[in-house]
PDB file of C-alpha atoms in Angstrom:
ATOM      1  CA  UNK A   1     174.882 187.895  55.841  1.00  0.00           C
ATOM      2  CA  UNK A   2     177.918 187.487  58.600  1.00  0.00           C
ATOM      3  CA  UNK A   3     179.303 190.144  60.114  1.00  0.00           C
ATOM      4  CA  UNK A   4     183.059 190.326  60.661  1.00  0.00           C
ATOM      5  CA  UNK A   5     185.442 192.607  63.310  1.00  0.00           C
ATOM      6  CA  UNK A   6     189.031 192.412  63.863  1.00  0.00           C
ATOM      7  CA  UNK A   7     190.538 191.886  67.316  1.00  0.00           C
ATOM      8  CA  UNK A   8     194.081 193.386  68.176  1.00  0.00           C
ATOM      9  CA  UNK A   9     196.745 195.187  69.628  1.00  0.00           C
ATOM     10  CA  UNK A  10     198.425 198.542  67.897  1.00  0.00           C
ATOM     11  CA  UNK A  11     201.106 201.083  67.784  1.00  0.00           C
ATOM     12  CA  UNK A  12     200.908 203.893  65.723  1.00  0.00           C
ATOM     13  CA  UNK A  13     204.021 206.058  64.819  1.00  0.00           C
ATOM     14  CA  UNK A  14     203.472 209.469  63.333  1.00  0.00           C
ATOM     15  CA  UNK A  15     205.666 211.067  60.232  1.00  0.00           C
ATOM     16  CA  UNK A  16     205.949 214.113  62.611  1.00  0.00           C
ATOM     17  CA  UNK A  17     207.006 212.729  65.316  1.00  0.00           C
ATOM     18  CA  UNK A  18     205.304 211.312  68.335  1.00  0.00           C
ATOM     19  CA  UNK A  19     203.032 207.766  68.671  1.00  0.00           C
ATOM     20  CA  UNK A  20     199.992 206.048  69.449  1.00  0.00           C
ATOM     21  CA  UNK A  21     199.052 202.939  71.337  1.00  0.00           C
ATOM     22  CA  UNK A  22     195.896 200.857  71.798  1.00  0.00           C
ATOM     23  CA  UNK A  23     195.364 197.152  73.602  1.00  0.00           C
ATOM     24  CA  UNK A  24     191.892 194.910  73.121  1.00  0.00           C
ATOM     25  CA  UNK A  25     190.684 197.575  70.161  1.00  0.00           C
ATOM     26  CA  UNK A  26     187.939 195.912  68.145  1.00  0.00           C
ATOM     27  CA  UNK A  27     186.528 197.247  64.252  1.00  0.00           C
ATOM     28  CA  UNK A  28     184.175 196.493  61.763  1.00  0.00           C
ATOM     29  CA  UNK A  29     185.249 194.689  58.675  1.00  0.00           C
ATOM     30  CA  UNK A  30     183.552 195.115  55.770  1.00  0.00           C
ATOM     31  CA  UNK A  31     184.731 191.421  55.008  1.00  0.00           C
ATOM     32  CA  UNK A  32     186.580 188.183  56.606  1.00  0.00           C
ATOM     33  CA  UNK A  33     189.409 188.064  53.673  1.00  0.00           C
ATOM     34  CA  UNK A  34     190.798 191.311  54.782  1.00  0.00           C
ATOM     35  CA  UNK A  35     194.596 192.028  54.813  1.00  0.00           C
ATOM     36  CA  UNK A  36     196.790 192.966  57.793  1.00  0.00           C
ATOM     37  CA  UNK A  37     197.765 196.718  55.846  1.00  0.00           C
ATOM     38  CA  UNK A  38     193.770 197.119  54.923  1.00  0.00           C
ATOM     39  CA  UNK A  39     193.071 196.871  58.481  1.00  0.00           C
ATOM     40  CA  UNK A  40     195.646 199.230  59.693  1.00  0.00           C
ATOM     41  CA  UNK A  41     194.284 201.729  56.852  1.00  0.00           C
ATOM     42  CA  UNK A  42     190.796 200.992  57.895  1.00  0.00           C
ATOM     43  CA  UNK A  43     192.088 201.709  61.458  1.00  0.00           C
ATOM     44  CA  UNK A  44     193.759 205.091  61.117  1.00  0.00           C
ATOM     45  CA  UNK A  45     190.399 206.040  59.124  1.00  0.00           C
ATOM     46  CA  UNK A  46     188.471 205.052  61.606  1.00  0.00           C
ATOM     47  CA  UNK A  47     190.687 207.058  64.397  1.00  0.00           C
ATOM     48  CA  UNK A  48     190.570 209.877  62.003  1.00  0.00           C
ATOM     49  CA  UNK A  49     194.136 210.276  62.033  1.00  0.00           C
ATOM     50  CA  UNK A  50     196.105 212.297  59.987  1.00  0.00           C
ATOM     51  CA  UNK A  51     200.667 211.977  58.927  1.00  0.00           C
ATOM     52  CA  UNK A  52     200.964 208.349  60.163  1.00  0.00           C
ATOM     53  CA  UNK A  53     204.110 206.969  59.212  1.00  0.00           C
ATOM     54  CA  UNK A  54     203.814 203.396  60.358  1.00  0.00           C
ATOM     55  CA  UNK A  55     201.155 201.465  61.705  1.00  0.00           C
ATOM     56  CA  UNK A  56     201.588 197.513  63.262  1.00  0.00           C
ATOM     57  CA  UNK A  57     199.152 195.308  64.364  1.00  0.00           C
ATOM     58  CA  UNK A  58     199.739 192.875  67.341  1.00  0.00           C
ATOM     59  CA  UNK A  59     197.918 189.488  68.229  1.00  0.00           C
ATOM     60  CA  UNK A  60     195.454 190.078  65.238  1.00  0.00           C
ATOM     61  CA  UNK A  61     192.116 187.980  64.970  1.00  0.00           C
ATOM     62  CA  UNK A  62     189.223 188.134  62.918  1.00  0.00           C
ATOM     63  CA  UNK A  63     185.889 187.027  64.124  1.00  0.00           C
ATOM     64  CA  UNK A  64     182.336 186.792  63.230  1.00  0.00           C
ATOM     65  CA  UNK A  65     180.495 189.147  65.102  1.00  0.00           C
ATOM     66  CA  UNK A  66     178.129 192.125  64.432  1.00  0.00           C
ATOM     67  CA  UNK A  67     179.562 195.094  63.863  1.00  0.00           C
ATOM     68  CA  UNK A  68     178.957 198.432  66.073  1.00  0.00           C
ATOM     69  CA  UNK A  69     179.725 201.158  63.220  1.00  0.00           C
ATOM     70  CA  UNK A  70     183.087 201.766  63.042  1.00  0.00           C
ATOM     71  CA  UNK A  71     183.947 205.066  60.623  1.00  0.00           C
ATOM     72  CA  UNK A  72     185.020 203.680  57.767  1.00  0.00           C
ATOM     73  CA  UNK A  73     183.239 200.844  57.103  1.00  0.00           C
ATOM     74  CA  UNK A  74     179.678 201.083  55.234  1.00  0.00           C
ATOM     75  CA  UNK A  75     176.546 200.049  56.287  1.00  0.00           C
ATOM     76  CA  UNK A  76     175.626 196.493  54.441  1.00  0.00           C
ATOM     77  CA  UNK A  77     173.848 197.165  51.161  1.00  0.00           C
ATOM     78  CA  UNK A  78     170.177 196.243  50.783  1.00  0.00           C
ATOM     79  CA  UNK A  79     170.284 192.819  48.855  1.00  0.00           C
ATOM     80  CA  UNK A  80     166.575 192.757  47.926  1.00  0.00           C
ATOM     81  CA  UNK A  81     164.103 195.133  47.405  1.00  0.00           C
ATOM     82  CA  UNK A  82     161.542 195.191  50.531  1.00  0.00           C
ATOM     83  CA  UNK A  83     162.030 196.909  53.861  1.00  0.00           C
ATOM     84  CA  UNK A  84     161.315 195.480  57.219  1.00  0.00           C
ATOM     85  CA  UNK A  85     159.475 197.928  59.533  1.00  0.00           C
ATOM     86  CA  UNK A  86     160.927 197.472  63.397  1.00  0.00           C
ATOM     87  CA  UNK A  87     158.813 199.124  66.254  1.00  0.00           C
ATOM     88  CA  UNK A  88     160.445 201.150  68.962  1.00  0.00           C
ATOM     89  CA  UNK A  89     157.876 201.926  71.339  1.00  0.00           C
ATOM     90  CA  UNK A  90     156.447 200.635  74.284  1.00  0.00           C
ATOM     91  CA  UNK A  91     152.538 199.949  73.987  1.00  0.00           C
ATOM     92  CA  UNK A  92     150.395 202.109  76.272  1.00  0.00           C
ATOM     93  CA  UNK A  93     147.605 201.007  78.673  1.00  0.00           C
ATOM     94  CA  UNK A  94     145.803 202.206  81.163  1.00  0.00           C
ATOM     95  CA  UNK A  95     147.679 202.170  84.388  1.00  0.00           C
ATOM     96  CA  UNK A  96     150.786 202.206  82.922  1.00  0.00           C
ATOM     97  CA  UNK A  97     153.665 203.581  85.062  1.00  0.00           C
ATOM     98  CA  UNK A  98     156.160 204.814  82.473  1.00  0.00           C
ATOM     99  CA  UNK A  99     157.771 207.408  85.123  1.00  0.00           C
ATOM    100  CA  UNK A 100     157.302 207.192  88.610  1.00  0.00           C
ATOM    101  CA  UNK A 101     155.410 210.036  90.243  1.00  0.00           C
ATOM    102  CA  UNK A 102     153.592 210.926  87.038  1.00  0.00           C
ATOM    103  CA  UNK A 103     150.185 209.879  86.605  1.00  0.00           C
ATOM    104  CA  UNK A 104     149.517 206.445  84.780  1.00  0.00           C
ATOM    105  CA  UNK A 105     146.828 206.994  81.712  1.00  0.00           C
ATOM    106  CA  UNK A 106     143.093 205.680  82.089  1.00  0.00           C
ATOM    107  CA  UNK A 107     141.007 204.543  79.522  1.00  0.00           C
ATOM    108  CA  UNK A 108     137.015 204.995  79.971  1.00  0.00           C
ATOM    109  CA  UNK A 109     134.433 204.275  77.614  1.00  0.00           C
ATOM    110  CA  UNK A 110     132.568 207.773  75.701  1.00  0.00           C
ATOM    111  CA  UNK A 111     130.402 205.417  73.736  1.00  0.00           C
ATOM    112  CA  UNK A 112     129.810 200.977  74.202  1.00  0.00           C
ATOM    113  CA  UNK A 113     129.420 199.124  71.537  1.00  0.00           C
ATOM    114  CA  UNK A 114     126.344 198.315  72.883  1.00  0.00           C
ATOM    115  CA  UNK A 115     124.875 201.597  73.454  1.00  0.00           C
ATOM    116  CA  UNK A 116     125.661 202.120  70.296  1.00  0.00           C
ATOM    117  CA  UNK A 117     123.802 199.467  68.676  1.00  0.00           C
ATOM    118  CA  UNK A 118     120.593 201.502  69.072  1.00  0.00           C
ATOM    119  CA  UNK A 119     121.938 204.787  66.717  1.00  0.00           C
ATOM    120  CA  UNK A 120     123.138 202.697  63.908  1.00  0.00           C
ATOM    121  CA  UNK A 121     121.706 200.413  61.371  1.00  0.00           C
ATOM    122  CA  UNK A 122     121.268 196.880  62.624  1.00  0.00           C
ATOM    123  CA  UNK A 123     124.770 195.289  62.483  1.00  0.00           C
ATOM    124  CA  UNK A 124     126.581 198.458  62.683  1.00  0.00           C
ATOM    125  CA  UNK A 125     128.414 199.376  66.007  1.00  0.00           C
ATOM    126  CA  UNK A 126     131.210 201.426  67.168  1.00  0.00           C
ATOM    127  CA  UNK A 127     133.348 202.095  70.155  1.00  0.00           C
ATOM    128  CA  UNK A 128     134.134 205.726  71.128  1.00  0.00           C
ATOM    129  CA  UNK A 129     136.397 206.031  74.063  1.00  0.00           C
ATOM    130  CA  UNK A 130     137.983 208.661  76.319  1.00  0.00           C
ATOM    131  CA  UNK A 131     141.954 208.363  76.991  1.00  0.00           C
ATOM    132  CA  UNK A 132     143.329 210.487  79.760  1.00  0.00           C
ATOM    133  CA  UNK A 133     147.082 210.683  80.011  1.00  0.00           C
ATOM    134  CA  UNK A 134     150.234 212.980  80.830  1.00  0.00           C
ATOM    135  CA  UNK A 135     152.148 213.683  77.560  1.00  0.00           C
ATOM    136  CA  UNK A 136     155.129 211.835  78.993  1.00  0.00           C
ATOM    137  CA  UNK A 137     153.379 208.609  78.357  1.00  0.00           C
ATOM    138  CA  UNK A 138     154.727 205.616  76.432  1.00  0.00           C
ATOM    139  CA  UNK A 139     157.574 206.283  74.096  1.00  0.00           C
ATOM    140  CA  UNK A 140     157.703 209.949  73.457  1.00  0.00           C
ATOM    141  CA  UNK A 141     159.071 213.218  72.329  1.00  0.00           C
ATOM    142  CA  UNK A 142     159.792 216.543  73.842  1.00  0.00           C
ATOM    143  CA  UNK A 143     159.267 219.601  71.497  1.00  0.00           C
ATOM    144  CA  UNK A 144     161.049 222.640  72.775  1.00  0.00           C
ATOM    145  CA  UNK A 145     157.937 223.625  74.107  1.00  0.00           C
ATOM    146  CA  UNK A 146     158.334 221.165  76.636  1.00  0.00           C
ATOM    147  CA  UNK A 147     161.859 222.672  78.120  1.00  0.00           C
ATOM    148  CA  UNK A 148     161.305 226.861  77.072  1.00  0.00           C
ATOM    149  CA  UNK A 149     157.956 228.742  77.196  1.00  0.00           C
ATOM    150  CA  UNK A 150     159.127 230.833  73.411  1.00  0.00           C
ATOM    151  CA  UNK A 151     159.659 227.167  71.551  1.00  0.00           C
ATOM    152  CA  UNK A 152     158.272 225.118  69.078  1.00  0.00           C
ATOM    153  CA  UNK A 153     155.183 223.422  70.048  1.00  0.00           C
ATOM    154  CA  UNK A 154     154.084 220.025  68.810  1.00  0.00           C
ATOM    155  CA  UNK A 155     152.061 221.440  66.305  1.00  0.00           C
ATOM    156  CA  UNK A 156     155.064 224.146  64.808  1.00  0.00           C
ATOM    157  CA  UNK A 157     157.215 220.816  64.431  1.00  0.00           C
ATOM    158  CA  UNK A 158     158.719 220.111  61.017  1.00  0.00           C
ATOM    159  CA  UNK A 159     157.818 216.562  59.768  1.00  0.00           C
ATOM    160  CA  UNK A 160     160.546 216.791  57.736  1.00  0.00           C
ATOM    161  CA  UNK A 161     162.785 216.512  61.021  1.00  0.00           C
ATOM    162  CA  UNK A 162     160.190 213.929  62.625  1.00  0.00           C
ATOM    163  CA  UNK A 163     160.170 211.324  58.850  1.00  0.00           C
ATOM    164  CA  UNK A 164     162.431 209.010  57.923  1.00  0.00           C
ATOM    165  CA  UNK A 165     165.666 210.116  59.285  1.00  0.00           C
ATOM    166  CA  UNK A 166     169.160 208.532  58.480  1.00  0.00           C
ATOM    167  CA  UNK A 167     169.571 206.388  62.185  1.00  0.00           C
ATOM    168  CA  UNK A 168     172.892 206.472  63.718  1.00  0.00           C
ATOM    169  CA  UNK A 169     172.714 203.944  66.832  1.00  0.00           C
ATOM    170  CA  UNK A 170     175.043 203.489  68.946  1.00  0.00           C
ATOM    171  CA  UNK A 171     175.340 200.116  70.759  1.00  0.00           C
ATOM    172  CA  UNK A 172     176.682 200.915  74.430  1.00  0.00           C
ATOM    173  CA  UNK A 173     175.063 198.709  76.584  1.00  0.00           C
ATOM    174  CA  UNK A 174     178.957 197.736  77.447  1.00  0.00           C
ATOM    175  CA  UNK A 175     180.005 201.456  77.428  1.00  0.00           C
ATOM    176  CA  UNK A 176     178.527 202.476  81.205  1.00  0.00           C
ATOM    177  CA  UNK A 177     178.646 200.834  84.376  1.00  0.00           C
ATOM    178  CA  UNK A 178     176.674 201.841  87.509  1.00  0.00           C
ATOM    179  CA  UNK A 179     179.516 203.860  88.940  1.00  0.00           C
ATOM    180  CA  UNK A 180     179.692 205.983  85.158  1.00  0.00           C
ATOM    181  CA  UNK A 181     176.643 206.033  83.892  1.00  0.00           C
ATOM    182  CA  UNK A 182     176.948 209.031  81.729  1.00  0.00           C
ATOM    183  CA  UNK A 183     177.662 208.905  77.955  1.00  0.00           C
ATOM    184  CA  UNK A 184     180.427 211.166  77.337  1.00  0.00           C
ATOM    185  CA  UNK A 185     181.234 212.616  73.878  1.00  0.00           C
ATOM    186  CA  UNK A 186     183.749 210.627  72.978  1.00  0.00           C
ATOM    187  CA  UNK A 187     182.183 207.470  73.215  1.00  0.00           C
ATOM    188  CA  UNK A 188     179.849 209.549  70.875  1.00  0.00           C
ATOM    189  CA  UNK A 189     182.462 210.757  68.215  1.00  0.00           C
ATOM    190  CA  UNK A 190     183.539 208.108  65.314  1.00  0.00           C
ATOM    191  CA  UNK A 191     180.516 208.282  63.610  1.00  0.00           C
ATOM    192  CA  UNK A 192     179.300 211.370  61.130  1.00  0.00           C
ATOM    193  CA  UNK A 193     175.834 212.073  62.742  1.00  0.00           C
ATOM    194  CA  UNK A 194     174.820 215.108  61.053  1.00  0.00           C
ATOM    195  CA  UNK A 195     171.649 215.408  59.607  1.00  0.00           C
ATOM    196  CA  UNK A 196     170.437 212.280  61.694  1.00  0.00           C
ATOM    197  CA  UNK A 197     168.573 210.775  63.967  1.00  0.00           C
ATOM    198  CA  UNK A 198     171.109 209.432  66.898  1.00  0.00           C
ATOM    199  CA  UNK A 199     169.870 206.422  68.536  1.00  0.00           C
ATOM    200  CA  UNK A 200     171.532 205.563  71.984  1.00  0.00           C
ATOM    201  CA  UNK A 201     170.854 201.948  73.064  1.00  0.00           C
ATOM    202  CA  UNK A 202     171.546 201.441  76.356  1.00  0.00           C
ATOM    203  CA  UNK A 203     169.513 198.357  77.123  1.00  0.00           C
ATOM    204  CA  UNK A 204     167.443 199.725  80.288  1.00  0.00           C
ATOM    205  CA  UNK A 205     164.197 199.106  78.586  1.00  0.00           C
ATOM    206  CA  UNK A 206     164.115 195.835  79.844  1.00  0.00           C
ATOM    207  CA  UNK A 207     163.222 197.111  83.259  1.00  0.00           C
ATOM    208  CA  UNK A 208     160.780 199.103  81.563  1.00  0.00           C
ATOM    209  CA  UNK A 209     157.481 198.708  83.634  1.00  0.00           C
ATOM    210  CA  UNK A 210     158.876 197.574  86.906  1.00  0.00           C
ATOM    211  CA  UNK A 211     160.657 199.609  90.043  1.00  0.00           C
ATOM    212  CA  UNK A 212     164.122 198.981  88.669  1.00  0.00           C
ATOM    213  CA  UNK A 213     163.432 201.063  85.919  1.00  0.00           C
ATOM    214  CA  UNK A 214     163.076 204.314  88.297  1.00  0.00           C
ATOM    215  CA  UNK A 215     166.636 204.611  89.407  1.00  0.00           C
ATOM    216  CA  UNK A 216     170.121 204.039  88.188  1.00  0.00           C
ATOM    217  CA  UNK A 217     169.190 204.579  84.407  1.00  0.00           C
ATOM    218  CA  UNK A 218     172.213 205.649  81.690  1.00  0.00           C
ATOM    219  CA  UNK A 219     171.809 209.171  80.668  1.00  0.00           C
ATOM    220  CA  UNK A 220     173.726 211.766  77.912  1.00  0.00           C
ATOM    221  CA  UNK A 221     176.031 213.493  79.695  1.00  0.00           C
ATOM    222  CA  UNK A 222     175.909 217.313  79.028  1.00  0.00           C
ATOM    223  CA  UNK A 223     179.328 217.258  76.953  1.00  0.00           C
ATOM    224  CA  UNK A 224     177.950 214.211  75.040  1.00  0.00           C
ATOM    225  CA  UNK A 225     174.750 216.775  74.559  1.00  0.00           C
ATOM    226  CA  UNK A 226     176.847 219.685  73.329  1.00  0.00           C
ATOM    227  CA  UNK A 227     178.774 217.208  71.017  1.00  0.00           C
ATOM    228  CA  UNK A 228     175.791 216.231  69.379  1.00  0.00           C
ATOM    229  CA  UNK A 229     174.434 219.687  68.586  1.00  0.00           C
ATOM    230  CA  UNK A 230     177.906 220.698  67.409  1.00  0.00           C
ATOM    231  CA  UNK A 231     177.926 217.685  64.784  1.00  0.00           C
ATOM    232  CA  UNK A 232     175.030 218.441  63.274  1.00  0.00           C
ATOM    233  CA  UNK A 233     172.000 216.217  64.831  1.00  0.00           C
ATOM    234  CA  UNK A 234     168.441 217.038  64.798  1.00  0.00           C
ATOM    235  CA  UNK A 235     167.054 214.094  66.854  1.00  0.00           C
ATOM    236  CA  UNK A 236     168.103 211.972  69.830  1.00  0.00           C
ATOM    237  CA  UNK A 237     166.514 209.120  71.196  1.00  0.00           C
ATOM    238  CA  UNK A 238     167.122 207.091  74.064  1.00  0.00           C
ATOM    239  CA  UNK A 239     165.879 203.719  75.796  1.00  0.00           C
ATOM    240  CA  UNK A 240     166.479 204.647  79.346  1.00  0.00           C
ATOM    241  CA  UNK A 241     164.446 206.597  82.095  1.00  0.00           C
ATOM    242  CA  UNK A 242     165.496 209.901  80.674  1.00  0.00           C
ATOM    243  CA  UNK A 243     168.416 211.593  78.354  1.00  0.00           C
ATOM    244  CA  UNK A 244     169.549 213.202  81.856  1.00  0.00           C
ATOM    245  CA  UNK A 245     170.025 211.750  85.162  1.00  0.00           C
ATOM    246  CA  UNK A 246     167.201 212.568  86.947  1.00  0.00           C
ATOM    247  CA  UNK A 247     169.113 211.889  90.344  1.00  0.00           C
ATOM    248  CA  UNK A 248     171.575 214.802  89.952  1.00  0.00           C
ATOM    249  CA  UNK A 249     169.441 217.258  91.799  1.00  0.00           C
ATOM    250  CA  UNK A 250     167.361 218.801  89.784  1.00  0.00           C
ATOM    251  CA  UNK A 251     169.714 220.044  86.654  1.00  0.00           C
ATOM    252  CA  UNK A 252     168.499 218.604  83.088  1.00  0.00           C
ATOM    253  CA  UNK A 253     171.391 219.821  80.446  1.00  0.00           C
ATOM    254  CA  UNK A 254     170.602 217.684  78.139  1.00  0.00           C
ATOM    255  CA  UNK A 255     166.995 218.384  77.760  1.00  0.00           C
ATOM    256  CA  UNK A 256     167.940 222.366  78.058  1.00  0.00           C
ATOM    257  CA  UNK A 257     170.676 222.104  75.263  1.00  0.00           C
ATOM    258  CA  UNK A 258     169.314 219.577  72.748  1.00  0.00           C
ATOM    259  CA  UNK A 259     165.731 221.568  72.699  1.00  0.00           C
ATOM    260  CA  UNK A 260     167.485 224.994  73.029  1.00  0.00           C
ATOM    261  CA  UNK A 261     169.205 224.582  69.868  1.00  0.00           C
ATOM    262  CA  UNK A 262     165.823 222.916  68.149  1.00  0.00           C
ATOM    263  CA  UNK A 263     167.649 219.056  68.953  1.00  0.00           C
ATOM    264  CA  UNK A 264     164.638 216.986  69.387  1.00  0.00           C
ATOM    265  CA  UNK A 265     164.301 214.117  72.491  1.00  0.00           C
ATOM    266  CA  UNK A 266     162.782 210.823  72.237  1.00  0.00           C
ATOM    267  CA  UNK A 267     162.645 208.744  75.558  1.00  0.00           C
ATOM    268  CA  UNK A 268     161.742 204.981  76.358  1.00  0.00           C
ATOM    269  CA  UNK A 269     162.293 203.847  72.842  1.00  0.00           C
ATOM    270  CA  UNK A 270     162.777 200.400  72.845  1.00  0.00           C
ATOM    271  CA  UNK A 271     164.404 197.603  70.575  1.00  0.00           C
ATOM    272  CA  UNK A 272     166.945 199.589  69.434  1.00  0.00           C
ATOM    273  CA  UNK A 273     169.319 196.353  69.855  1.00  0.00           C
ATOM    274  CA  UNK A 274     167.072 195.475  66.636  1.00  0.00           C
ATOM    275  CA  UNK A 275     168.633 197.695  64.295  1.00  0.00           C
ATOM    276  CA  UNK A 276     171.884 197.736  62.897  1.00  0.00           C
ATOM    277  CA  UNK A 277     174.459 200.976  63.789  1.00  0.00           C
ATOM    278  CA  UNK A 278     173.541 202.387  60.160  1.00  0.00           C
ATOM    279  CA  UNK A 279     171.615 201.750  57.694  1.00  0.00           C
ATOM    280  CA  UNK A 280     167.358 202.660  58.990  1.00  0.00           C
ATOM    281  CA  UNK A 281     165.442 205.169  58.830  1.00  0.00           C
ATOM    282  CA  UNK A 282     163.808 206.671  61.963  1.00  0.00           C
ATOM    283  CA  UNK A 283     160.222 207.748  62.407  1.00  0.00           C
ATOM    284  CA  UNK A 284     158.694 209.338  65.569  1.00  0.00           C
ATOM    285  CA  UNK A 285     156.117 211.796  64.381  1.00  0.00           C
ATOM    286  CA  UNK A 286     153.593 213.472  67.167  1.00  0.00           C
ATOM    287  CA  UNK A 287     150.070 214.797  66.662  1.00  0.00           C
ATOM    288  CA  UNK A 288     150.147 218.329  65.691  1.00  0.00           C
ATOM    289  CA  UNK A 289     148.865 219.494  68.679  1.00  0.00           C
ATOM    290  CA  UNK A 290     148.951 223.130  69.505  1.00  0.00           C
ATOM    291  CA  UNK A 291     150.403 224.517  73.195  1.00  0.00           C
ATOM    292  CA  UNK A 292     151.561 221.243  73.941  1.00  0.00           C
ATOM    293  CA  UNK A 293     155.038 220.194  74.257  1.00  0.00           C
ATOM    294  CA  UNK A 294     155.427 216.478  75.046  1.00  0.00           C
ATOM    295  CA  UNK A 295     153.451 213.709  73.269  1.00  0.00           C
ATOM    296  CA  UNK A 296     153.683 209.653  72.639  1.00  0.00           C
ATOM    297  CA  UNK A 297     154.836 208.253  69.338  1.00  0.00           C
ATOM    298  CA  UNK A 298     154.954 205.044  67.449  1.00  0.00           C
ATOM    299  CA  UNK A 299     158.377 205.451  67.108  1.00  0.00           C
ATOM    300  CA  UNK A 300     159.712 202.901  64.051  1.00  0.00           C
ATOM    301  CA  UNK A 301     163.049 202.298  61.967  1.00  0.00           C
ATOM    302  CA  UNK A 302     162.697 200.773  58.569  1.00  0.00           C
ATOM    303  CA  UNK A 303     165.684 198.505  57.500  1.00  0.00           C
ATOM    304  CA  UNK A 304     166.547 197.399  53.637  1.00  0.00           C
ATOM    305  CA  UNK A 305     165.922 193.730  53.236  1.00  0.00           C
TER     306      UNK A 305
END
């Protein structure tokens, strides 16, 4: 089904005095045949504004184009009755480099298939085999555990905060630039994200792999952090090298706010350009495994058909 935005110009006058301008502002339509009023109702929604008196639209166009979850305007309704599973994590394998310093996983065999041949029945083999890897392999989540020495471990995790969470992603590979690459709060707050799983696509998982991927990488700003626990979050992920910027020296606010106040972290997810800005449900469930505080995930989302 198309997608529509609107395109335009706007002044705003409040009842109490006061005004409001915006130039190249873009939102989500819930349809094309929408009228000029509709939109500047859907637009002071949207800006969560309250006593506006007048509101006029300048150099107005609608367009098709795929919409980046402006408030106001619902996700799509499922139109059939399935639900398409999309994958957000990287596959491991041994000598992967997911961050560099950190050791890359090996793989090494515990049991052939051919040794085993002479245990079993004839025509009944197996493989056994020994993986040896850092947590922060892959795609994976930090547990409080990971950031302070009194939290939750992998294993103390509630699934119920892991399963099928309500996705809020935010589309912003356009919302950074290599001179700003911190996502601020308010780039963060027009959507209602509590309860949910807050998905920030940044695109940098397509240098996911190779030496560009090590440096220069989006991050949540600390504010942006702070925001999130404030509105009510309990998980979010990110497809870059890290939620902070590991080039700041040293400091990681992000990591020691979200998992101080029980926020989990998922890092190199990728595909999040996949999903739509609401609508999924997000998955990224660890082994329960006890005095450990970082493990890979097969992070997923499932969308309605």
């Amino acid at each position: 089904m198309p997608e529509y935005r609107a395109h335009f110009d706007f002044d705003i006058r409040f009842a109490n005095g006061g005004a409001l301008a915006g130039t190249g502002f873009r939102l989500d339509l819930p349809s094309a045949d929408v009228s000029e009023d509709d939109i500047g109702r859907l637009l002071v929604q949207h800006l969560g504004l309250a006593l506006v008196d007048e509101v006029e639209l300048r150099g107005l166009r609608v367009v098709e184009e795929e919409h980046r979850g402006s408030r106001g305007v619902a996700a799509a309704a499922a139109t059939g009755v399935g639900t398409r599973v999309v994958d957000l994590s990287h596959p491991i394998r041994a000598g992967l480099v997911t961050y560099p310093g950190l050791p890359a996983p090996t793989i090494t065999p515990h049991l052939t298939r051919e040794d085993s041949r002479a245990r079993y029945a004839p025509g009944t083999e197996f493989a056994i085999d020994i993986l040896t890897m850092i947590g922060n392999t892959g795609t994976y989540l930090d547990s409080p555990f990971h950031r302070y020495a009194d939290g939750s471990d992998l294993a103390g995790l509630d699934l119920g905060s892991l399963v099928g969470l309500r996705a809020e992603v935010f589309h912003l590979e356009d919302a950074w630039t290599p001179e700003r690459r911190g996502i601020r709060a308010a780039t963060l707050a027009d959507r209602d994200v509590r309860g949910a799983a807050v998905l920030l696509h940044t695109g940098w998982d397509r240098w996911f792999g190779r030496p560009e991927y090590g440096s220069g990488a989006p991050f949540l700003t600390g504010e942006g952090a702070q925001w999130l626990i404030d509105a009510g979050a309990v998980l979010v992920g990110i497809d870059s090298l890290n939620i902070d910027d590991t080039e700041s020296g040293g400091e990681r606010p992000a990591h020691s706010l979200l998992l101080g106040a029980g926020v989990h972290v998922v890092e190199h997810l990728t595909n999040l350009g996949s999903l739509p800005p609401r609508g999924a449900r997000f998955t990224a469930a660890p082994p329960a495994v006890e005095g450990f505080g970082t493990f890979p995930v097969r992070a997923f989302a499932e969308i309605p058909d």
